[in-house]
Amino acid sequence: MSEEKQTTLEINDSNKGIIYNNEKNNEKKGKRTLKDYEQDMGERGIYNTKNRLNNLTGREWNFFLNSVMETDFAQNHEEFELWKYLQDSVIKTRYPSSGKESYGHNLRKIHPSPKPPQLMRDIIAFFTKSGGWILDPFMGVGGTLIGASLLPDRNAVGIEIEEKYIEVFKETCARNGLKQQTTFCADSRKILEIDDLKNKTFDLILTDPPYANMLSRKRTGGDRKDKGAFTSDERDLGNITYDKFMPELGGIIKDNTSLLKNKGYLVIFCKDMQPTKENHNLLHADIINEICKIPYIYFKGYKIWYDKTINLYPYGYPFSYVSNQLHQFILIFRKEI
Ligand SMILES: C[S@@+](CC[C@H](N)C(=O)[O-])C[C@H]1O[C@@H](n2cnc3c(N)ncnc32)[C@H](O)[C@@H]1O
């Protein structure tokens, strides 16, 4: 482990390549598009002579936009494999989206953002013992609940405002021979009014709330597809603006954590939004500040989940830097009375 070798993308900064298309002809016709400025740089990909920022090709540009930089300081692959488990605060995954190992992804994909059950399983395995109870107040199509069913002897309760997502969860369990967990079709603001829950104690709350009206906002760059909201229900936290969202989420988490045992953990997924001139949109920091207003709940740190199945888009190319936010934060809190 003596000599360090860093493996990153090697960039040859000289841009002498084959010029594509007939720039002059198109110029005469006054019809020039970005494509008319492309140069073939061989293995490096295509360089655009209109690039005002750097000498990178489109492919190299795209590589840099990934919000997670992967570098390998190990001498060889075996060393890297050994180190990665010792050092990683980043969980990198590429779960299958078809076949048995996808745990009904073909059904669950009617939801705009289903979580991979294996990821939830691994989090539950760390934060609970067998016999443990897990609560998800925003269960969607049940990533958390299926994760619990993949472990021996775990019991999970999910709350979801949209009945059809609960039906999909039940169907997924039935088709995959998984334990059916307990579900309630309700507004999680009213959790303390659910008779079966008000005297229950949970070992872990693991959840992935909506992030205000982020899904229904217009997207930037190449990914212009509007993913749409989770529901059209006005009680849906995904249908309110960011300023209203924070106190609402804080209130829900406060009621939910009243059912969490002392020394139990609260684990929340979130993803930052693109910064604007008006707002840095560091959602994870805002959520930490909001949740730490709840008595006895303390922030303990985060892990980063990097979903390698998400596509990179060449946002901003070839003019300016616009990040691809491919990672999500897994925020970890503990109740300490
Ligand atoms: C990000 S999704 C959760 C996805 C989930 N982790 C999964 O694997 O499917 C958030 C969910 O919260 C639900 N939701 C929004 N507001 C709610 C509320 N007030 N009470 C209960 N569920 C709500 C939405 O319908 C949506 O399905």
mmCIF file of C-alpha atoms and ligand atoms in Angstrom:
data_model
loop_
_atom_site.group_PDB
_atom_site.id
_atom_site.type_symbol
_atom_site.label_atom_id
_atom_site.label_comp_id
_atom_site.label_asym_id
_atom_site.label_seq_id
_atom_site.Cartn_x
_atom_site.Cartn_y
_atom_site.Cartn_z
ATOM 1 C CA MET A 1 0.000 0.000 0.000
ATOM 2 C CA SER A 2 3.044 2.237 -0.347
ATOM 3 C CA GLU A 3 2.864 4.052 -3.654
ATOM 4 C CA GLU A 4 -0.462 5.746 -4.303
ATOM 5 C CA LYS A 5 -1.984 5.604 -7.707
ATOM 6 C CA GLN A 6 -5.009 7.695 -8.511
ATOM 7 C CA THR A 7 -7.304 6.377 -11.208
ATOM 8 C CA THR A 8 -9.473 9.135 -12.618
ATOM 9 C CA LEU A 9 -10.492 9.992 -16.125
ATOM 10 C CA GLU A 10 -7.342 10.898 -18.063
ATOM 11 C CA ILE A 11 -7.987 14.097 -19.966
ATOM 12 C CA ASN A 12 -5.873 15.076 -22.913
ATOM 13 C CA ASP A 13 -6.511 18.792 -23.070
ATOM 14 C CA SER A 14 -5.515 19.404 -26.674
ATOM 15 C CA ASN A 15 -8.457 19.830 -28.970
ATOM 16 C CA LYS A 16 -7.344 19.032 -32.486
ATOM 17 C CA GLY A 17 -10.006 16.894 -34.040
ATOM 18 C CA ILE A 18 -12.058 16.349 -37.164
ATOM 19 C CA ILE A 19 -14.552 19.132 -37.744
ATOM 20 C CA TYR A 20 -18.013 17.764 -38.442
ATOM 21 C CA ASN A 21 -20.636 19.119 -40.790
ATOM 22 C CA ASN A 22 -20.391 21.932 -43.235
ATOM 23 C CA GLU A 23 -20.270 24.988 -40.980
ATOM 24 C CA LYS A 24 -19.832 27.464 -43.838
ATOM 25 C CA ASN A 25 -22.829 26.245 -45.844
ATOM 26 C CA ASN A 26 -25.094 26.347 -42.829
ATOM 27 C CA GLU A 27 -23.721 29.755 -41.847
ATOM 28 C CA LYS A 28 -24.756 31.112 -45.246
ATOM 29 C CA LYS A 29 -28.240 29.738 -44.782
ATOM 30 C CA GLY A 30 -28.264 31.262 -41.265
ATOM 31 C CA LYS A 31 -29.208 27.879 -39.788
ATOM 32 C CA ARG A 32 -26.306 26.965 -37.519
ATOM 33 C CA THR A 33 -27.020 24.811 -34.508
ATOM 34 C CA LEU A 34 -24.679 23.496 -31.784
ATOM 35 C CA LYS A 35 -24.233 20.343 -33.843
ATOM 36 C CA ASP A 36 -22.460 22.360 -36.524
ATOM 37 C CA TYR A 37 -19.577 23.067 -34.125
ATOM 38 C CA GLU A 38 -18.766 19.467 -33.279
ATOM 39 C CA GLN A 39 -15.276 17.998 -33.623
ATOM 40 C CA ASP A 40 -14.564 14.275 -33.397
ATOM 41 C CA MET A 41 -11.832 13.726 -30.785
ATOM 42 C CA GLY A 42 -11.627 9.968 -31.312
ATOM 43 C CA GLU A 43 -11.804 7.953 -28.091
ATOM 44 C CA ARG A 44 -12.407 11.136 -26.098
ATOM 45 C CA GLY A 45 -15.744 11.722 -27.812
ATOM 46 C CA ILE A 46 -17.062 14.914 -29.409
ATOM 47 C CA TYR A 47 -15.714 18.411 -28.647
ATOM 48 C CA ASN A 48 -17.859 21.445 -29.363
ATOM 49 C CA THR A 49 -15.905 24.488 -30.509
ATOM 50 C CA LYS A 50 -18.613 26.668 -28.994
ATOM 51 C CA ASN A 51 -17.531 25.406 -25.567
ATOM 52 C CA ARG A 52 -16.871 28.561 -23.552
ATOM 53 C CA LEU A 53 -15.774 26.868 -20.354
ATOM 54 C CA ASN A 54 -13.162 24.163 -20.960
ATOM 55 C CA ASN A 55 -11.509 21.828 -23.456
ATOM 56 C CA LEU A 56 -13.579 18.808 -22.517
ATOM 57 C CA THR A 57 -15.602 16.689 -24.894
ATOM 58 C CA GLY A 58 -19.276 16.032 -24.174
ATOM 59 C CA ARG A 59 -18.432 12.649 -22.642
ATOM 60 C CA GLU A 60 -15.775 14.143 -20.335
ATOM 61 C CA TRP A 61 -18.133 16.966 -19.403
ATOM 62 C CA ASN A 62 -20.835 14.505 -18.468
ATOM 63 C CA PHE A 63 -18.422 12.499 -16.300
ATOM 64 C CA PHE A 64 -17.648 15.606 -14.243
ATOM 65 C CA LEU A 65 -21.313 16.459 -13.617
ATOM 66 C CA ASN A 66 -21.846 13.396 -11.444
ATOM 67 C CA SER A 67 -22.239 14.717 -7.897
ATOM 68 C CA VAL A 68 -20.177 11.735 -6.655
ATOM 69 C CA MET A 69 -16.527 11.531 -7.722
ATOM 70 C CA GLU A 70 -15.155 8.014 -7.652
ATOM 71 C CA THR A 71 -11.384 7.836 -7.252
ATOM 72 C CA ASP A 72 -9.337 4.768 -6.519
ATOM 73 C CA PHE A 73 -6.138 5.298 -4.569
ATOM 74 C CA ALA A 74 -5.460 1.589 -4.193
ATOM 75 C CA GLN A 75 -2.607 -0.147 -6.022
ATOM 76 C CA ASN A 76 -4.850 -2.816 -7.451
ATOM 77 C CA HIS A 77 -8.419 -4.064 -7.519
ATOM 78 C CA GLU A 78 -8.045 -6.456 -4.543
ATOM 79 C CA GLU A 79 -6.729 -3.638 -2.377
ATOM 80 C CA PHE A 80 -9.587 -1.396 -3.468
ATOM 81 C CA GLU A 81 -12.174 -4.072 -2.656
ATOM 82 C CA LEU A 82 -10.642 -4.448 0.809
ATOM 83 C CA TRP A 83 -10.532 -0.717 1.530
ATOM 84 C CA LYS A 84 -13.939 0.137 0.237
ATOM 85 C CA TYR A 85 -15.746 -1.557 3.128
ATOM 86 C CA LEU A 86 -13.461 0.074 5.679
ATOM 87 C CA GLN A 87 -13.727 3.573 4.306
ATOM 88 C CA ASP A 88 -16.961 4.104 2.477
ATOM 89 C CA SER A 89 -19.527 6.556 3.756
ATOM 90 C CA VAL A 90 -21.073 6.243 0.297
ATOM 91 C CA ILE A 91 -23.354 3.296 -0.462
ATOM 92 C CA LYS A 92 -23.100 2.630 -4.211
ATOM 93 C CA THR A 93 -25.791 0.378 -5.634
ATOM 94 C CA ARG A 94 -26.980 -0.958 -8.957
ATOM 95 C CA TYR A 95 -29.984 -3.117 -8.074
ATOM 96 C CA PRO A 96 -31.817 -5.081 -10.773
ATOM 97 C CA SER A 97 -35.116 -3.626 -11.994
ATOM 98 C CA SER A 98 -36.425 -6.903 -13.405
ATOM 99 C CA GLY A 99 -36.617 -10.536 -12.325
ATOM 100 C CA LYS A 100 -36.949 -12.099 -8.889
ATOM 101 C CA GLU A 101 -34.237 -9.951 -7.273
ATOM 102 C CA SER A 102 -36.147 -6.774 -8.137
ATOM 103 C CA TYR A 103 -38.947 -7.699 -5.692
ATOM 104 C CA GLY A 104 -41.801 -6.671 -7.947
ATOM 105 C CA HIS A 105 -40.211 -3.556 -9.433
ATOM 106 C CA ASN A 106 -42.468 -4.044 -12.486
ATOM 107 C CA LEU A 107 -45.471 -3.468 -10.171
ATOM 108 C CA ARG A 108 -43.885 -0.899 -7.859
ATOM 109 C CA LYS A 109 -42.726 1.312 -10.714
ATOM 110 C CA ILE A 110 -46.196 2.905 -10.966
ATOM 111 C CA HIS A 111 -44.807 5.008 -8.096
ATOM 112 C CA PRO A 112 -42.494 7.893 -9.149
ATOM 113 C CA SER A 113 -39.741 7.008 -6.642
ATOM 114 C CA PRO A 114 -39.857 3.504 -5.157
ATOM 115 C CA LYS A 115 -36.891 2.696 -2.900
ATOM 116 C CA PRO A 116 -34.942 -0.529 -3.496
ATOM 117 C CA PRO A 117 -36.027 -3.038 -0.814
ATOM 118 C CA GLN A 118 -32.458 -4.417 -0.486
ATOM 119 C CA LEU A 119 -31.160 -0.981 0.500
ATOM 120 C CA MET A 120 -33.904 -0.616 3.116
ATOM 121 C CA ARG A 121 -33.210 -4.163 4.336
ATOM 122 C CA ASP A 122 -29.545 -3.321 4.972
ATOM 123 C CA ILE A 123 -30.470 -0.172 6.921
ATOM 124 C CA ILE A 124 -33.040 -2.084 9.003
ATOM 125 C CA ALA A 125 -30.485 -4.838 9.654
ATOM 126 C CA PHE A 126 -28.108 -2.246 11.133
ATOM 127 C CA PHE A 127 -30.621 -0.386 13.291
ATOM 128 C CA THR A 128 -32.813 -3.221 14.649
ATOM 129 C CA LYS A 129 -32.564 -6.658 16.196
ATOM 130 C CA SER A 130 -34.840 -9.568 15.333
ATOM 131 C CA GLY A 131 -38.293 -9.001 16.774
ATOM 132 C CA GLY A 132 -37.879 -5.250 16.070
ATOM 133 C CA TRP A 133 -40.689 -2.898 14.955
ATOM 134 C CA ILE A 134 -40.182 -0.422 12.110
ATOM 135 C CA LEU A 135 -42.420 2.511 11.146
ATOM 136 C CA ASP A 136 -42.608 4.289 7.768
ATOM 137 C CA PRO A 137 -45.084 7.225 7.776
ATOM 138 C CA PHE A 138 -44.622 7.775 3.984
ATOM 139 C CA MET A 139 -44.557 4.177 2.802
ATOM 140 C CA GLY A 140 -45.354 4.637 -0.914
ATOM 141 C CA VAL A 141 -45.310 1.176 -2.504
ATOM 142 C CA GLY A 142 -43.463 -0.211 0.486
ATOM 143 C CA GLY A 143 -39.666 -0.211 -0.035
ATOM 144 C CA THR A 144 -39.188 -0.080 3.756
ATOM 145 C CA LEU A 145 -41.854 -2.697 4.485
ATOM 146 C CA ILE A 146 -40.492 -5.125 1.896
ATOM 147 C CA GLY A 147 -36.989 -4.500 3.297
ATOM 148 C CA ALA A 148 -38.322 -5.576 6.705
ATOM 149 C CA SER A 149 -39.931 -8.667 5.165
ATOM 150 C CA LEU A 150 -36.572 -9.671 3.667
ATOM 151 C CA LEU A 151 -35.097 -10.026 7.164
ATOM 152 C CA PRO A 152 -35.993 -12.687 9.708
ATOM 153 C CA ASP A 153 -38.580 -11.657 12.273
ATOM 154 C CA ARG A 154 -39.044 -7.933 11.625
ATOM 155 C CA ASN A 155 -42.438 -6.199 11.913
ATOM 156 C CA ALA A 156 -43.196 -3.064 9.971
ATOM 157 C CA VAL A 157 -46.032 -0.550 9.876
ATOM 158 C CA GLY A 158 -46.578 1.742 6.910
ATOM 159 C CA ILE A 159 -48.814 4.773 6.471
ATOM 160 C CA GLU A 160 -49.706 6.025 3.012
ATOM 161 C CA ILE A 161 -52.259 8.552 1.857
ATOM 162 C CA GLU A 162 -52.827 6.892 -1.551
ATOM 163 C CA GLU A 163 -54.737 3.604 -1.440
ATOM 164 C CA LYS A 164 -53.450 2.385 -4.825
ATOM 165 C CA TYR A 165 -49.834 2.374 -3.575
ATOM 166 C CA ILE A 166 -50.839 0.166 -0.633
ATOM 167 C CA GLU A 167 -52.607 -2.208 -3.036
ATOM 168 C CA VAL A 168 -49.430 -2.461 -5.125
ATOM 169 C CA PHE A 169 -47.426 -3.256 -1.974
ATOM 170 C CA LYS A 170 -49.862 -6.038 -1.028
ATOM 171 C CA GLU A 171 -49.793 -7.485 -4.543
ATOM 172 C CA THR A 172 -45.967 -7.383 -4.560
ATOM 173 C CA CYS A 173 -45.854 -9.347 -1.276
ATOM 174 C CA ALA A 174 -48.400 -11.876 -2.512
ATOM 175 C CA ARG A 175 -46.577 -12.501 -5.803
ATOM 176 C CA ASN A 176 -43.137 -12.741 -4.167
ATOM 177 C CA GLY A 177 -44.127 -14.823 -1.136
ATOM 178 C CA LEU A 178 -43.154 -12.025 1.276
ATOM 179 C CA LYS A 179 -44.600 -11.382 4.727
ATOM 180 C CA GLN A 180 -47.489 -8.880 4.531
ATOM 181 C CA GLN A 181 -46.755 -6.051 6.947
ATOM 182 C CA THR A 182 -49.318 -3.740 8.586
ATOM 183 C CA THR A 183 -50.566 -0.800 6.526
ATOM 184 C CA PHE A 184 -52.898 2.147 7.128
ATOM 185 C CA CYS A 185 -54.313 4.347 4.429
ATOM 186 C CA ALA A 186 -54.198 7.647 6.307
ATOM 187 C CA ASP A 187 -52.648 11.084 6.580
ATOM 188 C CA SER A 188 -49.495 10.654 8.669
ATOM 189 C CA ARG A 189 -50.323 13.960 10.413
ATOM 190 C CA LYS A 190 -53.018 11.920 12.203
ATOM 191 C CA ILE A 191 -50.871 9.015 13.333
ATOM 192 C CA LEU A 192 -51.698 9.554 16.996
ATOM 193 C CA GLU A 193 -55.389 9.154 16.163
ATOM 194 C CA ILE A 194 -54.896 5.598 14.847
ATOM 195 C CA ASP A 195 -56.130 3.424 17.731
ATOM 196 C CA ASP A 196 -53.859 0.461 16.949
ATOM 197 C CA LEU A 197 -50.767 2.673 17.022
ATOM 198 C CA LYS A 198 -51.169 5.174 19.788
ATOM 199 C CA ASN A 199 -49.736 2.885 22.463
ATOM 200 C CA LYS A 200 -47.112 1.212 20.266
ATOM 201 C CA THR A 201 -43.364 1.674 20.532
ATOM 202 C CA PHE A 202 -41.076 1.425 17.513
ATOM 203 C CA ASP A 203 -37.374 0.564 17.369
ATOM 204 C CA LEU A 204 -36.755 2.417 14.115
ATOM 205 C CA ILE A 205 -38.492 4.994 11.931
ATOM 206 C CA LEU A 206 -37.202 4.670 8.372
ATOM 207 C CA THR A 207 -38.793 6.928 5.810
ATOM 208 C CA ASP A 208 -38.497 8.785 2.545
ATOM 209 C CA PRO A 209 -40.865 11.770 2.604
ATOM 210 C CA PRO A 210 -41.921 13.787 -0.429
ATOM 211 C CA TYR A 211 -39.696 16.838 -0.878
ATOM 212 C CA ALA A 212 -42.294 19.605 -1.172
ATOM 213 C CA ASN A 213 -43.457 20.119 -4.777
ATOM 214 C CA MET A 214 -40.073 19.084 -6.221
ATOM 215 C CA LEU A 215 -41.351 16.245 -8.443
ATOM 216 C CA SER A 216 -43.955 18.348 -10.176
ATOM 217 C CA ARG A 217 -41.558 21.229 -10.894
ATOM 218 C CA LYS A 218 -40.185 21.670 -14.406
ATOM 219 C CA ARG A 219 -36.807 20.013 -14.792
ATOM 220 C CA THR A 220 -33.610 21.476 -16.229
ATOM 221 C CA GLY A 221 -31.407 20.386 -19.127
ATOM 222 C CA GLY A 222 -31.866 17.126 -21.003
ATOM 223 C CA ASP A 223 -34.188 15.531 -18.442
ATOM 224 C CA ARG A 224 -37.244 17.574 -19.301
ATOM 225 C CA LYS A 225 -39.666 14.772 -18.551
ATOM 226 C CA ASP A 226 -42.057 15.890 -15.840
ATOM 227 C CA LYS A 227 -42.268 13.034 -13.343
ATOM 228 C CA GLY A 228 -45.578 14.259 -11.946
ATOM 229 C CA ALA A 229 -46.741 14.412 -8.342
ATOM 230 C CA PHE A 230 -47.317 11.357 -6.099
ATOM 231 C CA THR A 231 -51.023 12.182 -5.711
ATOM 232 C CA SER A 232 -53.465 15.010 -6.320
ATOM 233 C CA ASP A 233 -54.431 14.991 -2.616
ATOM 234 C CA GLU A 234 -53.961 18.368 -0.966
ATOM 235 C CA ARG A 235 -52.818 16.611 2.241
ATOM 236 C CA ASP A 236 -49.871 15.135 0.267
ATOM 237 C CA LEU A 237 -46.645 16.756 1.461
ATOM 238 C CA GLY A 238 -45.524 16.648 -2.160
ATOM 239 C CA ASN A 239 -48.194 19.174 -3.118
ATOM 240 C CA ILE A 240 -47.089 22.065 -0.924
ATOM 241 C CA THR A 241 -44.478 24.755 -1.410
ATOM 242 C CA TYR A 242 -41.055 24.555 0.194
ATOM 243 C CA ASP A 243 -41.687 27.234 2.846
ATOM 244 C CA LYS A 244 -44.804 25.430 4.114
ATOM 245 C CA PHE A 245 -43.191 22.005 3.761
ATOM 246 C CA MET A 246 -40.529 22.293 6.479
ATOM 247 C CA PRO A 247 -42.804 23.021 9.479
ATOM 248 C CA GLU A 248 -45.360 20.450 8.226
ATOM 249 C CA LEU A 249 -42.689 17.753 7.977
ATOM 250 C CA GLY A 250 -41.333 18.777 11.401
ATOM 251 C CA GLY A 251 -44.820 18.381 12.929
ATOM 252 C CA ILE A 252 -45.328 14.921 11.412
ATOM 253 C CA ILE A 253 -41.896 13.703 12.501
ATOM 254 C CA LYS A 254 -42.506 15.069 16.005
ATOM 255 C CA ASP A 255 -45.693 12.999 16.407
ATOM 256 C CA ASN A 256 -44.076 9.935 14.859
ATOM 257 C CA THR A 257 -40.985 10.107 17.070
ATOM 258 C CA SER A 258 -43.252 10.212 20.134
ATOM 259 C CA LEU A 259 -43.764 6.506 19.284
ATOM 260 C CA LEU A 260 -40.010 5.841 18.986
ATOM 261 C CA LYS A 261 -38.301 4.090 21.891
ATOM 262 C CA ASN A 262 -35.569 5.864 23.832
ATOM 263 C CA LYS A 263 -32.229 5.257 22.006
ATOM 264 C CA GLY A 264 -34.171 4.304 18.871
ATOM 265 C CA TYR A 265 -33.131 5.757 15.497
ATOM 266 C CA LEU A 266 -34.912 7.903 12.944
ATOM 267 C CA VAL A 267 -33.504 7.543 9.410
ATOM 268 C CA ILE A 268 -34.699 9.909 6.679
ATOM 269 C CA PHE A 269 -33.861 9.929 2.971
ATOM 270 C CA CYS A 270 -33.633 13.228 1.155
ATOM 271 C CA LYS A 271 -32.190 14.731 -1.975
ATOM 272 C CA ASP A 272 -31.038 18.317 -2.443
ATOM 273 C CA MET A 273 -32.603 20.388 -5.193
ATOM 274 C CA GLN A 274 -30.684 22.408 -7.780
ATOM 275 C CA PRO A 275 -29.480 25.689 -6.285
ATOM 276 C CA THR A 276 -31.082 28.887 -7.568
ATOM 277 C CA LYS A 277 -30.014 32.522 -7.140
ATOM 278 C CA GLU A 278 -32.670 32.904 -4.443
ATOM 279 C CA ASN A 279 -32.107 29.653 -2.550
ATOM 280 C CA HIS A 280 -29.167 27.258 -2.153
ATOM 281 C CA ASN A 281 -31.755 24.472 -1.760
ATOM 282 C CA LEU A 282 -29.667 22.444 0.664
ATOM 283 C CA LEU A 283 -32.708 20.447 1.634
ATOM 284 C CA HIS A 284 -30.715 18.017 3.785
ATOM 285 C CA ALA A 285 -29.369 20.852 5.952
ATOM 286 C CA ASP A 286 -32.818 22.453 6.294
ATOM 287 C CA ILE A 287 -34.337 19.086 7.310
ATOM 288 C CA ILE A 288 -31.616 18.521 9.927
ATOM 289 C CA ASN A 289 -32.243 21.975 11.412
ATOM 290 C CA GLU A 290 -36.023 21.440 11.452
ATOM 291 C CA ILE A 291 -35.899 17.973 13.002
ATOM 292 C CA CYS A 292 -33.410 18.998 15.674
ATOM 293 C CA LYS A 293 -36.085 21.402 16.996
ATOM 294 C CA ILE A 294 -37.912 18.286 18.268
ATOM 295 C CA PRO A 295 -37.076 17.643 21.935
ATOM 296 C CA TYR A 296 -34.771 14.647 22.524
ATOM 297 C CA ILE A 297 -34.012 14.081 18.823
ATOM 298 C CA TYR A 298 -30.320 14.499 17.924
ATOM 299 C CA PHE A 299 -28.557 14.415 14.570
ATOM 300 C CA LYS A 300 -25.898 11.686 14.378
ATOM 301 C CA GLY A 301 -24.532 12.056 10.835
ATOM 302 C CA TYR A 302 -25.350 10.852 7.369
ATOM 303 C CA LYS A 303 -24.534 8.327 4.729
ATOM 304 C CA ILE A 304 -24.796 8.976 1.023
ATOM 305 C CA TRP A 305 -26.656 6.673 -1.321
ATOM 306 C CA TYR A 306 -25.423 6.736 -4.901
ATOM 307 C CA ASP A 307 -27.884 4.999 -7.216
ATOM 308 C CA LYS A 308 -25.798 3.964 -10.209
ATOM 309 C CA THR A 309 -28.871 3.142 -12.305
ATOM 310 C CA ILE A 310 -29.723 6.836 -12.770
ATOM 311 C CA ASN A 311 -28.631 8.369 -16.070
ATOM 312 C CA LEU A 312 -26.239 11.284 -16.298
ATOM 313 C CA TYR A 313 -27.527 14.182 -18.414
ATOM 314 C CA PRO A 314 -25.221 16.747 -20.064
ATOM 315 C CA TYR A 315 -26.839 19.695 -18.278
ATOM 316 C CA GLY A 316 -25.360 23.078 -19.168
ATOM 317 C CA TYR A 317 -23.173 21.660 -21.964
ATOM 318 C CA PRO A 318 -21.253 23.389 -23.506
ATOM 319 C CA PHE A 319 -21.714 26.633 -21.561
ATOM 320 C CA SER A 320 -21.911 26.259 -17.786
ATOM 321 C CA TYR A 321 -21.719 23.874 -14.820
ATOM 322 C CA VAL A 322 -25.022 22.314 -13.721
ATOM 323 C CA SER A 323 -24.718 19.359 -11.337
ATOM 324 C CA ASN A 324 -26.421 15.995 -11.755
ATOM 325 C CA GLN A 325 -27.593 15.242 -8.239
ATOM 326 C CA LEU A 326 -27.318 11.467 -8.413
ATOM 327 C CA HIS A 327 -26.945 10.932 -4.693
ATOM 328 C CA GLN A 328 -29.378 11.044 -1.834
ATOM 329 C CA PHE A 329 -28.648 11.760 1.817
ATOM 330 C CA ILE A 330 -29.551 9.193 4.455
ATOM 331 C CA LEU A 331 -29.899 11.373 7.553
ATOM 332 C CA ILE A 332 -29.523 9.583 10.877
ATOM 333 C CA PHE A 333 -31.046 10.861 14.143
ATOM 334 C CA ARG A 334 -31.364 9.273 17.591
ATOM 335 C CA LYS A 335 -33.851 9.755 20.389
ATOM 336 C CA GLU A 336 -32.013 10.332 23.661
ATOM 337 C CA ILE A 337 -34.060 11.131 26.755
HETATM 338 C C1 LIG B 1 -41.028 9.474 -1.644
HETATM 339 S S1 LIG B 1 -42.504 8.589 -1.549
HETATM 340 C C2 LIG B 1 -42.048 7.158 -0.634
HETATM 341 C C3 LIG B 1 -41.615 6.028 -1.503
HETATM 342 C C4 LIG B 1 -41.345 4.749 -0.714
HETATM 343 N N1 LIG B 1 -40.114 4.827 0.018
HETATM 344 C C5 LIG B 1 -41.343 3.533 -1.622
HETATM 345 O O1 LIG B 1 -40.415 2.722 -1.581
HETATM 346 O O2 LIG B 1 -42.293 3.395 -2.391
HETATM 347 C C6 LIG B 1 -43.479 9.490 -0.430
HETATM 348 C C7 LIG B 1 -44.896 8.986 -0.249
HETATM 349 O O3 LIG B 1 -45.547 9.735 0.780
HETATM 350 C C8 LIG B 1 -46.939 9.793 0.481
HETATM 351 N N2 LIG B 1 -47.506 10.904 1.268
HETATM 352 C C9 LIG B 1 -47.427 12.218 1.011
HETATM 353 N N3 LIG B 1 -48.027 12.941 1.969
HETATM 354 C C10 LIG B 1 -48.510 12.058 2.866
HETATM 355 C C11 LIG B 1 -49.221 12.183 4.091
HETATM 356 N N4 LIG B 1 -49.562 13.395 4.557
HETATM 357 N N5 LIG B 1 -49.537 11.064 4.769
HETATM 358 C C12 LIG B 1 -49.201 9.818 4.288
HETATM 359 N N6 LIG B 1 -48.536 9.642 3.122
HETATM 360 C C13 LIG B 1 -48.180 10.739 2.431
HETATM 361 C C14 LIG B 1 -46.967 9.975 -1.029
HETATM 362 O O4 LIG B 1 -48.204 9.557 -1.579
HETATM 363 C C15 LIG B 1 -45.773 9.111 -1.483
HETATM 364 O O5 LIG B 1 -46.198 7.835 -1.887
#
